[in-house]
CSV table of C-alpha atoms in Angstrom, one decimal:
chain,number,residue,atom,x,y,z
A,1,MET,CA,-20.2,4.4,3.8
A,2,GLU,CA,-18.7,2.8,6.8
A,3,LEU,CA,-14.9,3.3,6.7
A,4,PRO,CA,-12.8,0.3,7.7
A,5,ARG,CA,-10.4,1.1,10.5
A,6,ILE,CA,-7.2,2.4,9.0
A,7,VAL,CA,-3.7,0.9,8.9
A,8,SER,CA,-1.2,3.8,8.5
A,9,VAL,CA,2.1,3.0,6.9
A,10,ASP,CA,3.7,6.4,7.5
A,11,ASP,CA,3.6,8.1,10.8
A,12,HIS,CA,6.5,9.5,13.1
A,13,VAL,CA,7.6,9.1,16.6
A,14,ILE,CA,9.4,11.8,18.8
A,15,GLU,CA,11.8,9.8,20.8
A,16,PRO,CA,11.5,9.9,24.7
A,17,ALA,CA,14.4,11.7,26.5
A,18,HIS,CA,15.2,8.5,28.3
A,19,LEU,CA,15.7,6.3,25.3
A,20,PHE,CA,19.5,6.1,25.3
A,21,ASP,CA,19.7,6.1,29.1
A,22,THR,CA,17.5,3.1,29.2
A,23,TRP,CA,18.6,1.1,26.1
A,24,LEU,CA,22.1,1.9,25.3
A,25,PRO,CA,24.7,-0.3,27.0
A,26,ALA,CA,26.2,1.6,30.0
A,27,LYS,CA,29.8,1.6,28.6
A,28,TYR,CA,28.5,3.9,25.7
A,29,ARG,CA,26.3,6.2,27.5
A,30,ASP,CA,28.9,9.0,28.1
A,31,ARG,CA,29.6,8.8,24.1
A,32,GLY,CA,26.0,8.4,23.1
A,33,PRO,CA,23.1,10.9,22.5
A,34,ARG,CA,22.1,13.0,25.6
A,35,PRO,CA,18.9,14.8,26.0
A,36,LEU,CA,19.1,18.7,26.9
A,37,THR,CA,16.5,21.3,27.2
A,38,GLU,CA,18.2,24.8,26.0
A,39,GLY,CA,17.1,28.0,24.3
A,40,ILE,CA,17.3,28.1,20.7
A,41,GLY,CA,18.7,31.0,18.7
A,42,GLU,CA,18.8,31.1,14.8
A,43,LEU,CA,16.7,28.4,13.1
A,44,GLU,CA,16.2,28.7,9.3
A,45,TYR,CA,15.6,26.3,6.4
A,46,VAL,CA,17.5,27.3,3.5
A,47,GLY,CA,18.4,25.2,0.4
A,48,GLY,CA,17.1,22.0,1.9
A,49,LYS,CA,19.4,22.4,4.9
A,50,TYR,CA,18.6,23.7,8.6
A,51,ARG,CA,20.6,26.5,10.3
A,52,ILE,CA,20.4,26.2,13.9
A,53,THR,CA,22.3,27.7,16.9
A,54,MET,CA,21.8,27.5,20.6
A,55,ASP,CA,20.9,30.6,22.7
A,56,PRO,CA,20.4,30.3,26.5
A,57,ALA,CA,18.3,33.4,26.2
A,58,GLY,CA,16.0,31.9,23.3
A,59,PRO,CA,12.8,30.1,23.6
A,60,PRO,CA,13.4,26.7,25.2
A,61,ALA,CA,13.6,23.4,22.9
A,62,ASP,CA,14.4,19.8,23.7
A,63,TRP,CA,17.6,18.8,22.0
A,64,TRP,CA,19.7,15.9,21.5
A,65,ILE,CA,23.5,16.2,21.9
A,66,TYR,CA,25.6,13.8,20.0
A,67,GLU,CA,29.3,14.0,19.1
A,68,ASP,CA,29.2,17.4,17.3
A,69,LEU,CA,25.6,17.2,16.4
A,70,ARG,CA,22.9,19.7,17.9
A,71,PHE,CA,19.6,18.5,17.1
A,72,PRO,CA,16.3,20.5,18.2
A,73,TYR,CA,12.9,19.2,18.0
A,74,LYS,CA,10.7,21.8,16.1
A,75,ARG,CA,6.9,22.5,15.9
A,76,ASN,CA,6.5,21.4,12.4
A,77,ILE,CA,7.5,17.8,13.3
A,78,ALA,CA,5.3,17.8,16.5
A,79,ALA,CA,2.4,19.9,14.9
A,80,VAL,CA,-0.7,18.1,16.1
A,81,GLY,CA,-2.7,20.3,18.4
A,82,PHE,CA,-1.5,23.7,16.9
A,83,ASP,CA,-3.3,25.7,14.4
A,84,ARG,CA,-1.9,25.9,10.9
A,85,ASP,CA,-0.3,29.2,11.3
A,86,GLN,CA,1.4,28.2,14.6
A,87,MET,CA,3.3,25.1,12.8
A,88,THR,CA,6.4,26.9,12.4
A,89,LEU,CA,10.1,26.1,12.6
A,90,GLU,CA,10.2,27.4,16.1
A,91,GLY,CA,11.7,25.0,18.9
A,92,ILE,CA,9.5,22.9,21.0
A,93,THR,CA,10.0,20.8,24.3
A,94,ARG,CA,8.1,17.5,24.9
A,95,ALA,CA,6.1,19.3,27.5
A,96,GLU,CA,4.5,21.6,24.8
A,97,MET,CA,3.9,18.6,22.4
A,98,ARG,CA,0.6,16.5,22.3
A,99,PRO,CA,1.7,13.5,24.6
A,100,GLY,CA,0.9,11.1,21.7
A,101,CYS,CA,4.2,12.3,20.0
A,102,TRP,CA,6.4,10.3,22.4
A,103,ASP,CA,4.1,8.1,24.8
A,104,PRO,CA,2.9,5.0,23.4
A,105,VAL,CA,-0.1,4.9,25.6
A,106,GLU,CA,-1.2,8.3,24.6
A,107,ARG,CA,-0.5,7.5,20.8
A,108,LEU,CA,-2.8,4.6,21.0
A,109,LYS,CA,-5.6,7.0,22.5
A,110,ASP,CA,-4.9,9.3,19.6
A,111,MET,CA,-5.2,6.5,17.2
A,112,ASP,CA,-8.5,5.7,18.5
A,113,LEU,CA,-9.7,9.3,18.1
A,114,ASN,CA,-8.3,9.2,14.4
A,115,HIS,CA,-10.0,6.0,13.3
A,116,VAL,CA,-6.6,4.2,13.0
A,117,GLU,CA,-6.0,0.7,14.1
A,118,ALA,CA,-2.4,0.3,13.5
A,119,SER,CA,0.7,2.5,12.7
A,120,LEU,CA,4.2,2.2,11.3
A,121,CYS,CA,6.3,5.0,12.7
A,122,PHE,CA,9.5,6.6,11.2
A,123,PRO,CA,12.2,7.9,13.6
A,124,THR,CA,12.9,11.6,14.1
A,125,PHE,CA,16.2,12.1,15.8
A,126,PRO,CA,17.9,9.2,13.8
A,127,ARG,CA,16.5,11.0,10.7
A,128,PHE,CA,14.3,8.8,8.5
A,129,CYS,CA,16.6,6.0,7.7
A,130,GLY,CA,19.3,6.4,10.3
A,131,GLN,CA,21.6,9.2,8.8
A,132,THR,CA,22.3,10.5,12.0
A,133,PHE,CA,24.4,7.4,13.2
A,134,SER,CA,25.7,6.8,9.8
A,135,GLU,CA,27.4,10.2,9.9
A,136,ALA,CA,28.8,9.7,13.4
A,137,HIS,CA,32.6,9.5,13.8
A,138,ASP,CA,32.6,6.6,16.3
A,139,LYS,CA,31.1,3.8,14.5
A,140,GLU,CA,31.3,1.4,17.5
A,141,VAL,CA,28.9,3.7,19.5
A,142,ALA,CA,26.9,4.3,16.4
A,143,LEU,CA,26.2,0.6,15.9
A,144,ALA,CA,25.3,0.4,19.6
A,145,CYS,CA,22.9,3.3,19.1
A,146,VAL,CA,21.2,1.6,16.1
A,147,ARG,CA,20.7,-1.4,18.1
A,148,ALA,CA,19.5,0.5,21.2
A,149,TYR,CA,17.1,2.4,19.0
A,150,ASN,CA,15.7,-0.9,17.5
A,151,ASP,CA,15.3,-2.5,21.0
A,152,TRP,CA,13.3,0.4,22.3
A,153,MET,CA,11.2,0.6,19.1
A,154,VAL,CA,10.3,-3.3,19.4
A,155,GLU,CA,10.1,-3.6,23.1
A,156,GLU,CA,9.0,-0.4,24.6
A,157,TRP,CA,7.3,1.7,21.7
A,158,CYS,CA,5.5,-1.3,20.3
A,159,GLY,CA,5.7,-3.9,22.8
A,160,ASP,CA,2.6,-3.3,24.8
A,161,SER,CA,0.3,-2.2,21.9
A,162,GLY,CA,-1.2,-5.5,21.0
A,163,GLY,CA,0.4,-5.2,17.5
A,164,ARG,CA,-1.3,-1.8,16.9
A,165,LEU,CA,2.1,-0.1,16.8
A,166,VAL,CA,4.2,-1.8,14.1
A,167,PRO,CA,7.9,-2.0,14.5
A,168,LEU,CA,10.1,-0.2,11.8
A,169,CYS,CA,13.9,-0.6,12.4
A,170,LEU,CA,17.2,0.9,11.4
A,171,ILE,CA,20.2,-0.6,9.9
A,172,PRO,CA,23.7,0.5,10.2
A,173,LEU,CA,24.1,2.0,6.7
A,174,TRP,CA,27.8,2.1,6.7
A,175,ASP,CA,28.3,-1.6,6.6
A,176,VAL,CA,26.2,-4.1,4.6
A,177,GLY,CA,27.4,-7.0,6.6
A,178,LEU,CA,26.3,-5.4,9.8
A,179,ALA,CA,23.1,-4.3,8.1
A,180,VAL,CA,22.2,-7.9,7.3
A,181,ALA,CA,23.0,-9.1,10.8
A,182,GLU,CA,20.6,-6.4,12.1
A,183,ILE,CA,17.9,-7.5,9.8
A,184,ARG,CA,18.3,-11.1,10.9
A,185,ARG,CA,18.5,-10.0,14.5
A,186,ASN,CA,15.1,-8.0,14.3
A,187,ALA,CA,13.3,-10.4,12.1
A,188,ALA,CA,14.0,-13.2,14.5
A,189,ARG,CA,11.6,-11.3,17.0
A,190,GLY,CA,9.0,-10.6,14.2
A,191,VAL,CA,10.0,-7.3,12.9
A,192,ARG,CA,8.9,-7.1,9.2
A,193,ALA,CA,9.8,-3.5,8.3
A,194,VAL,CA,13.2,-1.6,7.9
A,195,THR,CA,13.7,2.0,6.9
A,196,PHE,CA,16.1,2.6,4.1
A,197,SER,CA,17.4,5.6,2.0
A,198,GLU,CA,15.4,6.6,-1.2
A,199,ILE,CA,18.8,7.6,-2.9
A,200,PRO,CA,21.8,6.1,-1.0
A,201,THR,CA,24.2,8.1,-3.3
A,202,HIS,CA,23.2,11.3,-1.8
A,203,LEU,CA,24.6,10.0,1.6
A,204,GLY,CA,27.8,9.1,0.0
A,205,LEU,CA,26.7,5.3,0.0
A,206,PRO,CA,27.0,3.0,-3.0
A,207,SER,CA,24.2,2.9,-5.3
A,208,ILE,CA,21.6,0.2,-5.7
A,209,HIS,CA,23.1,-0.5,-9.2
A,210,SER,CA,26.5,-1.4,-7.8
A,211,GLY,CA,25.6,-4.7,-6.2
A,212,TYR,CA,26.8,-3.7,-3.0
A,213,TRP,CA,23.3,-3.8,-1.3
A,214,ASP,CA,22.3,-7.2,-2.7
A,215,PRO,CA,23.2,-9.1,0.5
A,216,PHE,CA,20.8,-6.5,2.4
A,217,PHE,CA,18.0,-7.0,-0.2
A,218,ALA,CA,18.6,-10.6,0.0
A,219,ALA,CA,18.2,-10.8,3.7
A,220,CYS,CA,15.1,-8.7,3.3
A,221,GLN,CA,13.5,-11.1,0.7
A,222,GLU,CA,14.4,-14.2,3.0
A,223,SER,CA,12.8,-12.6,6.1
A,224,ASP,CA,10.0,-10.9,4.4
A,225,THR,CA,11.1,-7.5,5.6
A,226,VAL,CA,9.6,-4.6,3.8
A,227,VAL,CA,12.1,-1.8,2.6
A,228,ASN,CA,10.5,1.5,3.4
A,229,MET,CA,11.9,4.6,1.9
A,230,HIS,CA,10.5,8.0,3.2
A,231,ILE,CA,10.8,11.2,1.2
A,232,GLY,CA,13.8,13.0,2.5
A,233,SER,CA,15.6,9.8,3.6
A,234,SER,CA,18.4,10.9,1.2
A,235,SER,CA,19.0,14.0,3.5
A,236,GLN,CA,18.0,16.1,0.3
A,237,MET,CA,14.7,17.6,-0.9
A,238,PRO,CA,14.3,18.6,-4.4
A,239,SER,CA,14.2,22.2,-5.3
A,240,ALA,CA,14.5,24.7,-8.1
A,241,SER,CA,16.1,27.9,-7.2
A,242,PRO,CA,18.5,27.8,-4.1
A,243,ASP,CA,16.8,30.8,-2.7
A,244,ALA,CA,13.2,29.5,-3.2
A,245,PRO,CA,10.8,29.3,-0.3
A,246,VAL,CA,10.4,26.1,1.4
A,247,ALA,CA,7.0,25.8,-0.1
A,248,VAL,CA,8.5,24.8,-3.5
A,249,GLN,CA,10.4,21.9,-1.9
A,250,ALA,CA,7.3,20.9,-0.2
A,251,THR,CA,5.3,20.9,-3.6
A,252,LEU,CA,8.1,18.9,-5.3
A,253,SER,CA,8.8,16.4,-2.5
A,254,PHE,CA,7.4,13.4,-4.5
A,255,ASN,CA,10.3,13.8,-6.9
A,256,ASN,CA,12.6,11.9,-4.6
A,257,ALA,CA,10.2,8.8,-4.6
A,258,MET,CA,9.7,9.3,-8.4
A,259,ALA,CA,13.6,9.3,-9.0
A,260,SER,CA,14.1,6.4,-6.4
A,261,MET,CA,11.4,4.2,-8.1
A,262,ALA,CA,12.8,4.7,-11.7
A,263,ASP,CA,16.2,3.8,-10.3
A,264,PHE,CA,15.0,0.6,-8.8
A,265,LEU,CA,12.8,-0.4,-11.9
A,266,PHE,CA,15.9,-0.3,-14.1
A,267,SER,CA,18.4,-1.6,-11.6
A,268,GLY,CA,17.7,-5.4,-11.9
A,269,VAL,CA,17.2,-5.6,-8.1
A,270,LEU,CA,13.6,-6.4,-8.6
A,271,VAL,CA,14.5,-9.0,-11.2
A,272,ARG,CA,17.2,-10.8,-8.9
A,273,PHE,CA,14.9,-10.5,-6.0
A,274,PRO,CA,11.4,-11.2,-7.1
A,275,ARG,CA,9.8,-11.5,-3.7
A,276,LEU,CA,11.4,-8.2,-2.3
A,277,LYS,CA,8.9,-5.6,-1.3
A,278,LEU,CA,9.5,-2.0,-1.5
A,279,ALA,CA,7.2,0.8,0.2
A,280,TYR,CA,7.4,4.5,-0.7
A,281,SER,CA,6.2,6.7,2.1
A,282,GLU,CA,4.7,10.2,2.0
A,283,GLY,CA,5.3,10.3,-1.7
A,284,GLN,CA,1.8,10.3,-2.8
A,285,MET,CA,0.7,8.5,-6.0
A,286,GLY,CA,-0.7,10.8,-8.6
A,287,TRP,CA,2.8,10.9,-10.4
A,288,ILE,CA,3.0,6.9,-10.7
A,289,PRO,CA,0.9,6.4,-13.8
A,290,TYR,CA,3.0,8.6,-16.1
A,291,THR,CA,6.1,7.3,-14.5
A,292,LEU,CA,5.2,3.7,-15.4
A,293,GLU,CA,4.0,4.6,-18.8
A,294,ARG,CA,7.2,6.5,-19.5
A,295,ALA,CA,9.3,3.7,-18.0
A,296,ASP,CA,7.7,1.2,-20.2
A,297,ASP,CA,8.0,3.3,-23.3
A,298,VAL,CA,11.8,3.6,-22.6
A,299,TRP,CA,12.0,-0.1,-22.2
A,300,ARG,CA,10.5,-0.8,-25.6
A,301,GLU,CA,12.0,1.9,-27.6
A,302,HIS,CA,15.3,2.7,-26.2
A,303,ARG,CA,16.4,-0.5,-24.1
A,304,ALA,CA,19.4,-1.4,-26.4
A,305,TRP,CA,21.3,2.0,-26.1
A,306,GLY,CA,19.7,2.5,-22.7
A,307,GLY,CA,21.8,-0.2,-21.2
A,308,VAL,CA,18.9,-2.4,-19.9
A,309,ARG,CA,18.3,-4.9,-22.9
A,310,GLU,CA,19.7,-7.8,-20.9
A,311,LEU,CA,19.2,-6.3,-17.4
A,312,ILE,CA,15.4,-5.9,-17.4
A,313,PRO,CA,13.5,-8.8,-19.4
A,314,GLU,CA,10.1,-7.6,-18.9
A,315,PRO,CA,8.3,-4.1,-19.1
A,316,PRO,CA,9.4,-2.2,-15.9
A,317,SER,CA,5.8,-1.8,-14.7
A,318,THR,CA,5.6,-5.6,-14.2
A,319,TYR,CA,7.8,-5.3,-11.3
A,320,TYR,CA,6.0,-2.3,-9.8
A,321,TYR,CA,2.7,-4.1,-9.7
A,322,ARG,CA,4.4,-7.2,-8.4
A,323,GLN,CA,6.7,-5.6,-5.7
A,324,ILE,CA,6.1,-2.1,-5.0
A,325,PHE,CA,3.7,-0.1,-2.6
A,326,CYS,CA,2.8,3.4,-2.6
A,327,CYS,CA,0.8,5.6,-0.1
A,328,PHE,CA,-1.4,8.5,0.0
A,329,PHE,CA,-3.4,10.9,2.3
A,330,ARG,CA,-4.2,13.9,0.2
A,331,ASP,CA,-4.2,12.7,-3.5
A,332,LYS,CA,-7.5,12.8,-5.4
A,333,HIS,CA,-5.7,12.8,-8.9
A,334,GLY,CA,-4.1,9.4,-7.7
A,335,VAL,CA,-7.3,7.9,-6.6
A,336,ALA,CA,-8.9,9.0,-9.9
A,337,SER,CA,-5.9,7.0,-11.6
A,338,LEU,CA,-6.3,4.0,-9.2
A,339,ASP,CA,-6.4,1.5,-12.1
A,340,ALA,CA,-3.1,2.7,-13.2
A,341,VAL,CA,-1.6,3.1,-9.8
A,342,GLY,CA,-2.7,-0.4,-8.9
A,343,ARG,CA,-5.6,-1.2,-6.5
A,344,ASP,CA,-3.4,-3.7,-4.9
A,345,ASN,CA,-0.4,-1.4,-4.6
A,346,ALA,CA,-1.8,1.7,-2.8
A,347,THR,CA,-1.9,2.1,1.0
A,348,PHE,CA,-3.0,5.1,3.1
A,349,GLU,CA,-1.2,7.3,5.9
A,350,THR,CA,-2.0,9.9,8.4
A,351,ASP,CA,1.6,11.4,8.9
A,352,TYR,CA,1.0,11.9,12.7
A,353,PRO,CA,2.4,14.2,14.2
A,354,HIS,CA,3.8,16.2,11.3
A,355,VAL,CA,2.6,19.4,9.9
A,356,ASP,CA,0.8,17.6,6.9
A,357,SER,CA,-1.1,15.1,9.4
A,358,THR,CA,-4.8,14.7,8.8
A,359,PHE,CA,-5.2,14.1,12.7
A,360,PRO,CA,-7.9,14.3,14.1
A,361,HIS,CA,-9.9,14.4,11.0
A,362,THR,CA,-8.4,11.4,9.0
A,363,LYS,CA,-11.9,9.6,8.8
A,364,GLU,CA,-13.4,12.6,7.0
A,365,VAL,CA,-10.3,13.1,4.6
A,366,ALA,CA,-10.3,9.5,3.7
A,367,LEU,CA,-14.0,9.3,3.1
A,368,ASP,CA,-13.7,12.4,0.8
A,369,HIS,CA,-11.1,10.5,-1.3
A,370,VAL,CA,-12.7,7.0,-1.5
A,371,ARG,CA,-16.4,8.2,-2.1
A,372,GLY,CA,-17.7,6.2,-5.1
A,373,LEU,CA,-15.4,3.4,-4.8
A,374,ASP,CA,-16.6,-0.3,-4.2
A,375,ASP,CA,-16.2,-1.7,-0.7
A,376,GLU,CA,-13.5,-4.1,-1.6
A,377,THR,CA,-11.2,-1.5,-2.9
A,378,VAL,CA,-11.8,0.9,-0.1
A,379,ARG,CA,-10.9,-1.9,2.4
A,380,LYS,CA,-7.8,-2.6,0.3
A,381,LEU,CA,-6.7,1.1,0.5
A,382,MET,CA,-7.4,1.8,4.0
A,383,ARG,CA,-6.0,-1.5,5.6
A,384,GLY,CA,-5.9,-4.6,3.5
A,385,ASN,CA,-2.8,-3.7,1.3
A,386,ALA,CA,-1.0,-2.5,4.3
A,387,ILE,CA,-1.8,-5.9,6.2
A,388,ARG,CA,-0.7,-7.8,3.3
A,389,MET,CA,2.4,-5.8,2.8
A,390,LEU,CA,3.7,-5.9,6.4
A,391,GLY,CA,2.4,-9.5,7.1
A,392,LEU,CA,0.1,-8.4,10.0
A,393,ASP,CA,-2.5,-10.5,11.7
A,394,LEU,CA,-5.0,-7.9,12.5
A,395,ASP,CA,-7.8,-9.6,10.5
A,396,ALA,CA,-6.9,-13.1,11.5
């Protein structure tokens, strides 16, 4: 089988050290994020939270210093080029990373090596949906940082890529009016993707049931902007015991996407905004068939006392197949259940440069998953659904 070139809907970018010096207005730079190379001391991941200290005598790492935040880059988020047993929580400098982590020219070269034509990249220092700026004390500077990041994303990271690097922008999560303005500002220059929290209440924000986010959803529908939700974009990963190893959280990571999707299916958001598109990133898809089966069963049997009789007029799976996209890169169970997952709903990702990434063997991994599927379905999974979702003109 000749595999079509892939459009990856979930990759990541390591921000270059010059980002805010170049793109943040001069009057904010002394209060904005500053790059620093410094030794790293204690670095542990316990109960879903990092414990981090600086230590001049420790191994060097590249950091961002912003208000009272100390944010180091770690090997597990810039893992390509390292052996599996080297993909640890140790600090790392950009000089030690594969240049494609932060250099767009080198990223395109790595995409060519990896059978990837186009890529949508989530942020790292701002966190998956911009929580770093939402948690900042000085919201005037934080808003300027969101806009600076988006300007860098559109004009520098994606600008000279010929459409191969697809812009994914942030919103100021703390103010829905400002969020709407940022959606419109970016849509006017061709941006069709925004990152959002899978479960906003975990960030201390209003829920999607409250109506608070409706102006944001309306602006996304109006501008054909896809709402992309990455696992962990609620700053919380599911776990069992508080002292369980990180492997437990990694195994359960899809739980956030599953919870978020159930939330949306019963929220009425997809009823009120029938052209709104949602995309779940890095959640895989093998869990989706039973979730839809259960949601439809609850709707049929329990909708009166369950509080959704008037809110959700059709079975919840109706809205999933119409408006929601999932993605996968290691999920043979999901591929085996593709008719229930939806041949028009599934997309592919490479997760470059994270520890999960299939780089540089993505073509082999993809072929192993789609072997036996018809050519039309393979094309949909590898690129067609992503092109339709994001409104790309790659096949024009």
